[in-house]
CSV table of C-alpha atoms in Angstrom, one decimal:
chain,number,residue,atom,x,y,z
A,1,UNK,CA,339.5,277.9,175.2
A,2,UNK,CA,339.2,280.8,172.8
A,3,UNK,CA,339.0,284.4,175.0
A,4,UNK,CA,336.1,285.4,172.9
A,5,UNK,CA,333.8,282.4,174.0
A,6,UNK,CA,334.9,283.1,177.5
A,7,UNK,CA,333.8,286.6,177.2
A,8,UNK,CA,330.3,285.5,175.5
A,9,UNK,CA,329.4,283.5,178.7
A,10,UNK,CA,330.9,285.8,181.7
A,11,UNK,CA,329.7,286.7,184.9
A,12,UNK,CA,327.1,289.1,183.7
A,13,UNK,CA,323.9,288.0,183.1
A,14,UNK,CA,320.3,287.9,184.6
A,15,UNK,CA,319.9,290.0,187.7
A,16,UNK,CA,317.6,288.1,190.4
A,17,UNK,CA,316.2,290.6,193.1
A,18,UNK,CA,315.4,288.1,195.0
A,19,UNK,CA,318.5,286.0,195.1
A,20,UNK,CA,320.4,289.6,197.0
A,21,UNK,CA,321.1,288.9,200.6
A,22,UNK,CA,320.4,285.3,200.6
A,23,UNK,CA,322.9,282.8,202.4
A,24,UNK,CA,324.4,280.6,200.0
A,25,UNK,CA,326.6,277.2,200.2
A,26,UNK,CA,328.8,275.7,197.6
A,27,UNK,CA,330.3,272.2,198.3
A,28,UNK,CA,333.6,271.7,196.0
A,29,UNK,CA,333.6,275.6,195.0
A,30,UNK,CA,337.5,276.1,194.3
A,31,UNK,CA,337.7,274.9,190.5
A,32,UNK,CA,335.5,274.5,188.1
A,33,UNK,CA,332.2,274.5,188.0
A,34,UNK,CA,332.3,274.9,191.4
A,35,UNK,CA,334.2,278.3,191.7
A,36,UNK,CA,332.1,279.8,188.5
A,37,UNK,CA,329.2,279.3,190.6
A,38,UNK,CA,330.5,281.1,194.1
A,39,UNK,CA,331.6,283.9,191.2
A,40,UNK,CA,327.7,284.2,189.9
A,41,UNK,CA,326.3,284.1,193.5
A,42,UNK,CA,329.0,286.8,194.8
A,43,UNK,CA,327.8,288.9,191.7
A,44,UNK,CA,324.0,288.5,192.7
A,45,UNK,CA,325.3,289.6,196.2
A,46,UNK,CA,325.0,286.8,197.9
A,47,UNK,CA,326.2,285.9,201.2
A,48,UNK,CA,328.4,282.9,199.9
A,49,UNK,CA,330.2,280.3,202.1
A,50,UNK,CA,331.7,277.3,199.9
A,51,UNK,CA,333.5,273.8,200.9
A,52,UNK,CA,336.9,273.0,199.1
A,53,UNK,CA,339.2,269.8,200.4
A,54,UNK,CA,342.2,272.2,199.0
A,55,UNK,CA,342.9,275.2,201.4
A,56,UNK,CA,344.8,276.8,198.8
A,57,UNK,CA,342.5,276.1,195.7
A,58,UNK,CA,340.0,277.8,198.2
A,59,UNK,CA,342.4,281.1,199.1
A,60,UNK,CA,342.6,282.2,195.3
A,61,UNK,CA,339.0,281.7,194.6
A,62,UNK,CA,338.2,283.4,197.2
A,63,UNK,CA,340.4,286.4,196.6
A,64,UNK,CA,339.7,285.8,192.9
A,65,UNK,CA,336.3,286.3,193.2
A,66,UNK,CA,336.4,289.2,195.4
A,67,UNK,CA,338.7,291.4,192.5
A,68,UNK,CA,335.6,290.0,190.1
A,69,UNK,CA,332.5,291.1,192.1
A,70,UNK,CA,333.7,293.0,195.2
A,71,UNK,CA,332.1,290.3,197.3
A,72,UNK,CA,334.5,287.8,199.4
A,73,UNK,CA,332.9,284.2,199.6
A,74,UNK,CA,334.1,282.8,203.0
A,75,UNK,CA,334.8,279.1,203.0
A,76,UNK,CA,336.2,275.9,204.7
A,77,UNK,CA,338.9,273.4,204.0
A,78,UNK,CA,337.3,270.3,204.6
A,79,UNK,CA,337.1,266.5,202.8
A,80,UNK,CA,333.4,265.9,202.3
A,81,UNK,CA,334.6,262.1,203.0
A,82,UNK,CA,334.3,262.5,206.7
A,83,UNK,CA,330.5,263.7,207.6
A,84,UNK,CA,330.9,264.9,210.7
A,85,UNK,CA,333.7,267.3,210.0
A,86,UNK,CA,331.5,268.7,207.0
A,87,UNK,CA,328.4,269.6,209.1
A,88,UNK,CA,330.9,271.2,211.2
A,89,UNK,CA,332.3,273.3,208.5
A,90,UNK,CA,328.8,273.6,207.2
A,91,UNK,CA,327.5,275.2,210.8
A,92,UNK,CA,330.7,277.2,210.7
A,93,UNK,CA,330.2,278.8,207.6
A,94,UNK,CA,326.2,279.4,207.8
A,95,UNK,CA,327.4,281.9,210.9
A,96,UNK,CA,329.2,283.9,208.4
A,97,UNK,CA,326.6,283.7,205.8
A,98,UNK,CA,323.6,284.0,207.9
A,99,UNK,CA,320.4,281.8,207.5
A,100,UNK,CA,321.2,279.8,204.7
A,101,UNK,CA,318.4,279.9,201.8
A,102,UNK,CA,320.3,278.1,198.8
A,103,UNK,CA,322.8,274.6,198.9
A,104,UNK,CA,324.4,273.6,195.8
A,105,UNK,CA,326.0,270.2,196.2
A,106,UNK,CA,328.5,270.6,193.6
A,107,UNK,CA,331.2,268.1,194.7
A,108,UNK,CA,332.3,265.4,192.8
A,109,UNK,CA,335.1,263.8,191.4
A,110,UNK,CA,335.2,261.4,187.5
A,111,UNK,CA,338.8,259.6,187.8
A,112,UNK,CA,338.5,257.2,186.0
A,113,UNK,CA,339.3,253.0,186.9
A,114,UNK,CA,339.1,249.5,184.6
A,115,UNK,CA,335.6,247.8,185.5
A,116,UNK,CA,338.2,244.7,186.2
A,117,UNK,CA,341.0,247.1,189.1
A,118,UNK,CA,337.8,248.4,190.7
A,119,UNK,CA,338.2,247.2,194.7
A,120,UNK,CA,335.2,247.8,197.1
A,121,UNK,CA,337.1,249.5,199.2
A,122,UNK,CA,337.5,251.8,196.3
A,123,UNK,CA,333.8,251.6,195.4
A,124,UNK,CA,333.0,252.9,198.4
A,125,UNK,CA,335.3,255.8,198.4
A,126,UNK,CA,333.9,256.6,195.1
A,127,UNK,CA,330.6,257.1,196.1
A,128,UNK,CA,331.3,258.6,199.5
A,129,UNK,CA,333.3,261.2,197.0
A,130,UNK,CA,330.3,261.2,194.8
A,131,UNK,CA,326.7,260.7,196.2
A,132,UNK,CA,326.9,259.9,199.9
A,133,UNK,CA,327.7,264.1,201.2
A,134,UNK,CA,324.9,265.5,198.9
A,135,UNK,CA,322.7,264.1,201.1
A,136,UNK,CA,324.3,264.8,204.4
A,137,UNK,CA,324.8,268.3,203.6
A,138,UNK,CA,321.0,269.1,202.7
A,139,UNK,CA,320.2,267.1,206.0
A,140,UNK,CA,322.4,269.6,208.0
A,141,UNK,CA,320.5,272.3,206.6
A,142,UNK,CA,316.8,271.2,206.3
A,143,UNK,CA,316.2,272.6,209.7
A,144,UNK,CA,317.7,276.0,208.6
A,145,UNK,CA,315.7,276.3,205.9
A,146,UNK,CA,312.4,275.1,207.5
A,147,UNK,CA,313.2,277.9,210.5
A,148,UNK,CA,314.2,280.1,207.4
A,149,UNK,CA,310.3,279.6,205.7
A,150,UNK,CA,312.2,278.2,202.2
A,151,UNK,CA,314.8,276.9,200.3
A,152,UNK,CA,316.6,275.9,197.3
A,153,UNK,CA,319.0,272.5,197.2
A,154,UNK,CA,320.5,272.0,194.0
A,155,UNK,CA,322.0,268.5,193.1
A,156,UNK,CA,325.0,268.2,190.5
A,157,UNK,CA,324.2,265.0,188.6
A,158,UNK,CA,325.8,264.2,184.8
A,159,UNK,CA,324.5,263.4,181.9
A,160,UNK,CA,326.7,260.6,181.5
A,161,UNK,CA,324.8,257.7,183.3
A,162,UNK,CA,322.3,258.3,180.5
A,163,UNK,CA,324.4,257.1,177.3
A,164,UNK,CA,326.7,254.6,180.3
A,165,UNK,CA,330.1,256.5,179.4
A,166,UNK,CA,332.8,253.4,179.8
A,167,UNK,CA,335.6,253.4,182.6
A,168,UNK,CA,333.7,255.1,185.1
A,169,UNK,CA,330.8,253.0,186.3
A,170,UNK,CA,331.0,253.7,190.3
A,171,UNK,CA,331.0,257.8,188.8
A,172,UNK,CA,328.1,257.0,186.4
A,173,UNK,CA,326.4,254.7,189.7
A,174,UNK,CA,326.1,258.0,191.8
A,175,UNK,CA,325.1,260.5,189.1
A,176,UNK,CA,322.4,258.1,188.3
A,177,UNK,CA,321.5,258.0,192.2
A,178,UNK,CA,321.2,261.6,192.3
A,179,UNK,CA,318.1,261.9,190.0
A,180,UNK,CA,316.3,259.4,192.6
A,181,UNK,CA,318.0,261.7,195.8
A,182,UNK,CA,316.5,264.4,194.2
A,183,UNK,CA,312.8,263.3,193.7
A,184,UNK,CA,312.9,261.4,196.8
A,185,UNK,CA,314.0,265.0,199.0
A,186,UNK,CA,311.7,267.0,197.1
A,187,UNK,CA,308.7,264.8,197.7
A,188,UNK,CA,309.8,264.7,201.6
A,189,UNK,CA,310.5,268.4,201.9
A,190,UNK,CA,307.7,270.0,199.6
A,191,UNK,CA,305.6,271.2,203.0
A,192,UNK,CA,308.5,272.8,204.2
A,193,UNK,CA,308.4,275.0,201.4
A,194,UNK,CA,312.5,273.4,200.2
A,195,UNK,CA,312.5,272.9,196.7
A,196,UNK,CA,315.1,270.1,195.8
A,197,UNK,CA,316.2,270.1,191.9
A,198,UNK,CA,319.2,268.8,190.1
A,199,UNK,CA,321.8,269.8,186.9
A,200,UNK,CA,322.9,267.1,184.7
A,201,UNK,CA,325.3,269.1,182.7
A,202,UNK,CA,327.1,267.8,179.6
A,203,UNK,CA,331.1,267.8,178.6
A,204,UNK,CA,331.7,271.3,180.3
A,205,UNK,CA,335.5,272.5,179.6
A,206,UNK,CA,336.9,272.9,183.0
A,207,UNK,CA,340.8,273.7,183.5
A,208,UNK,CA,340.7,269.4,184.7
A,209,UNK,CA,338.6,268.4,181.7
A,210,UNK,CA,341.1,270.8,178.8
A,211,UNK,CA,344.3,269.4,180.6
A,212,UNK,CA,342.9,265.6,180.6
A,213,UNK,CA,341.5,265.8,176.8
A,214,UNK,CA,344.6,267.2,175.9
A,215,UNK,CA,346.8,264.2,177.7
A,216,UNK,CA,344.7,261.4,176.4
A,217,UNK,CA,342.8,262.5,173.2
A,218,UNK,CA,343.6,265.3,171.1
A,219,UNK,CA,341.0,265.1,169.2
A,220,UNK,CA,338.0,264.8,171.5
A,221,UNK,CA,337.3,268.9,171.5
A,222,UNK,CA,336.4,268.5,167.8
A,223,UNK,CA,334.5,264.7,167.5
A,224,UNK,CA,332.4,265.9,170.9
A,225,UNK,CA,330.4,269.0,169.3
A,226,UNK,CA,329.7,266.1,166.6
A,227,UNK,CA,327.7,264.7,169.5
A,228,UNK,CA,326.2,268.3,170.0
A,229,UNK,CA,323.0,270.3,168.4
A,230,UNK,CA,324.6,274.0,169.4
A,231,UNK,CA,327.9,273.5,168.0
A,232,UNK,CA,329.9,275.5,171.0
A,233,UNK,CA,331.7,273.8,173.9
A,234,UNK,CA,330.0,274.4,177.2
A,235,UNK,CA,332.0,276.2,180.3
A,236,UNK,CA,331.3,276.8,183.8
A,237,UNK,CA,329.4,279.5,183.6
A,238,UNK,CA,326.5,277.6,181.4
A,239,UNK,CA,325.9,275.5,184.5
A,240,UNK,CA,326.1,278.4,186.8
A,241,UNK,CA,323.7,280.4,185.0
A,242,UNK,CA,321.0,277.5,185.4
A,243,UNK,CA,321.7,277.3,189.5
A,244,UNK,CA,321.3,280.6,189.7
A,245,UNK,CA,317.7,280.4,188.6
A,246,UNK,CA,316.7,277.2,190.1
A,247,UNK,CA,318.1,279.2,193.5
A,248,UNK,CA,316.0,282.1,192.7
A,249,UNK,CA,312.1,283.0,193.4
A,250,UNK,CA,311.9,282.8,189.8
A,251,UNK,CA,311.6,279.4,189.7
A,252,UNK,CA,309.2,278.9,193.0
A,253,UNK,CA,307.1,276.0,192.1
A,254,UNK,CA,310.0,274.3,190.5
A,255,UNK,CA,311.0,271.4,192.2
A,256,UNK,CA,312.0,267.0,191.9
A,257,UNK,CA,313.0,268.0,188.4
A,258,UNK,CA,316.6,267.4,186.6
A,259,UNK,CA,317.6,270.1,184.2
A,260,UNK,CA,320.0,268.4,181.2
A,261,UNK,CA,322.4,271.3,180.4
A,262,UNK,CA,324.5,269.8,177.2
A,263,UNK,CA,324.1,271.7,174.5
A,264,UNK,CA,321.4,268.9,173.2
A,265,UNK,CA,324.1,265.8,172.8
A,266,UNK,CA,322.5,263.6,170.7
C-alpha cells in the first residue's frame, strides 16, 4: 500500500458531537478492519472496549491506538466460538466503558475450503466463526441499550455472497444471513429506539488480505480495480468511516438497511 493513499484515508475525518462519551464495543478489533475502527471511535472519544481471540494482537492495538488518539480502548481476550464466555467478556468490558450505546459486530474470518473437503463439523465452526456471535452479542446488550433509551448495532456483512465468490460458500452462507439478521433485529427492536444496520464492504486491503494476494495471485491488486468504478483500492478506514456515522445521531432514523462500501464493483 502506497503511504500517500494511506495518508488520504487516515484517522481524521468527520467530527460527530454526539458520538463523544458514548460506550462503544468492537468484536474482532485487533487487525484489520477491526482495529481501524477502535482507532476512529478512540478519536471521536469514545469509551471503547473491543473483543480479540489474540491477547497479543489486542495489547498493540490497544497501545497503538492510544500513541494515535490519546484514548486507550480496553478489551478482552476471548474466542467468540464459546457464547457464554463472550457475554462474560462483553459484561466485563461494558463496566469499563460505561452504558454501552454502539456494537459493531465486526468478527469474521474468509479461509477458504474445496466445496468437496468441506465437513459439517467444519460448517458449523464456520458459521459459529461467522454469523452465530453477531447475534448473541446484540442479545447481551439489547437490555443495556433499552435501559440506555437508544442504540446503534452495526453488522459486518460482504459483498461477496452477491456475485457467489467460489471456495468460500459456508463464508458467503453467513454474510448472506447477516442482511436477513439485520432486518429481522431492526424490525424487533425499532420501539426500543436500537437501530440495527449492516456494512457490506468490498475487497478492502487489510495486512491478511496484501499478504494472501501476494501468496496466491500477484496480479489480483491490478485486475480487481477492473472490477471497480473509483479506481483506488479500499482500506480500513473506508469502512470505519461509514460505522462511525451509522453509530452516530446523524443517522437517527436509519435503520434495517445494508450499506455496500466497494468502490461500485461492477
Amino acid at each position: 500500500m502506497h503511504p500517500e493513499l494511506i495518508a488520504r484515508v487516515a484517522v481524521a475525518g468527520a467530527s460527530y458531537s454526539s458520538l463523544d462519551g458514548q460506550g462503544v464495543i468492537v468484536t474482532g478489533g485487533g487487525s484489520g478492519i477491526g482495529a481501524s475502527l477502535v482507532e476512529h471511535f478512540c478519536a471521536q472519544g469514545c469509551r471503547v472496549g473491543f473483543l480479540e481471540l489474540s491477547a497479543e494482537a489486542a495489547e498493540a492495538t490497544s497501545e497503538r491506538v492510544l500513541a494515535n488518539t490519546g484514548n486507550r480502548p480496553a478489551f478482552a481476550a476471548v474466542d467468540l466460538r464459546d457464547i457464554d464466555a463472550m457475554r462474560g467478556a462483553v459484561a466485563a468490558l461494558a463496566d469499563q466503558t460505561g452504558p454501552v450505546r454502539v456494537l459493531v459486530n465486526n468478527a469474521g474470518n474468509d479461509d477458504r475450503m474445496p466445496l468437496e473437503e468441506v465437513t459439517p463439523e467444519y460448517w458449523d465452526d464456520r458459521l459459529a466463526v461467522n454469523l452465530r456471535h453477531q447475534f448473541f452479542a446484540a442479545q447481551a446488550l439489547v437490555a443495556p441499550m433499552t435501559q440506555a433509551g437508544a442504540g446503534s448495532i452495526i453488522n459486518m456483512g460482504s459483498i461477496s455472497w452477491m456475485f457467489g465468490a467460489p471456495g468460500l460458500i459456508f463464508y458467503t452462507t453467513a454474510k448472506a444471513a447477516i442482511m436477513g439478521l439485520t432486518k429481522s433485529m431492526a424490525r424487533e427492536l425499532g420501539e426500543r429506539n436500537i437501530r440495527v444496520n449492516s456494512i457490506a464492504p468490498g475487497w478492502v486491503l487489510t495486512e491478511r488480505q496484501v499478504e494472501r494476494a501476494k501468496r496466491i495471485y500477484q496480479d489480483k491488486f491490478a485486475d480487481y480495480l477492473t472490477r471497480q468504478c473509483l479506481k483506488e483500492h479500499l482500506l480500513p478506514p473506508d469502512i470505519a468511516r461509514m460505522a462511525l456515522f451509522l453509530a452516530a445521531d446523524d443517522s437517527r432514523l436509519i435503520t434495517g438497511q445494508t450499506f455496500i462500501v466497494d468502490g461500485g464493483v461492477v
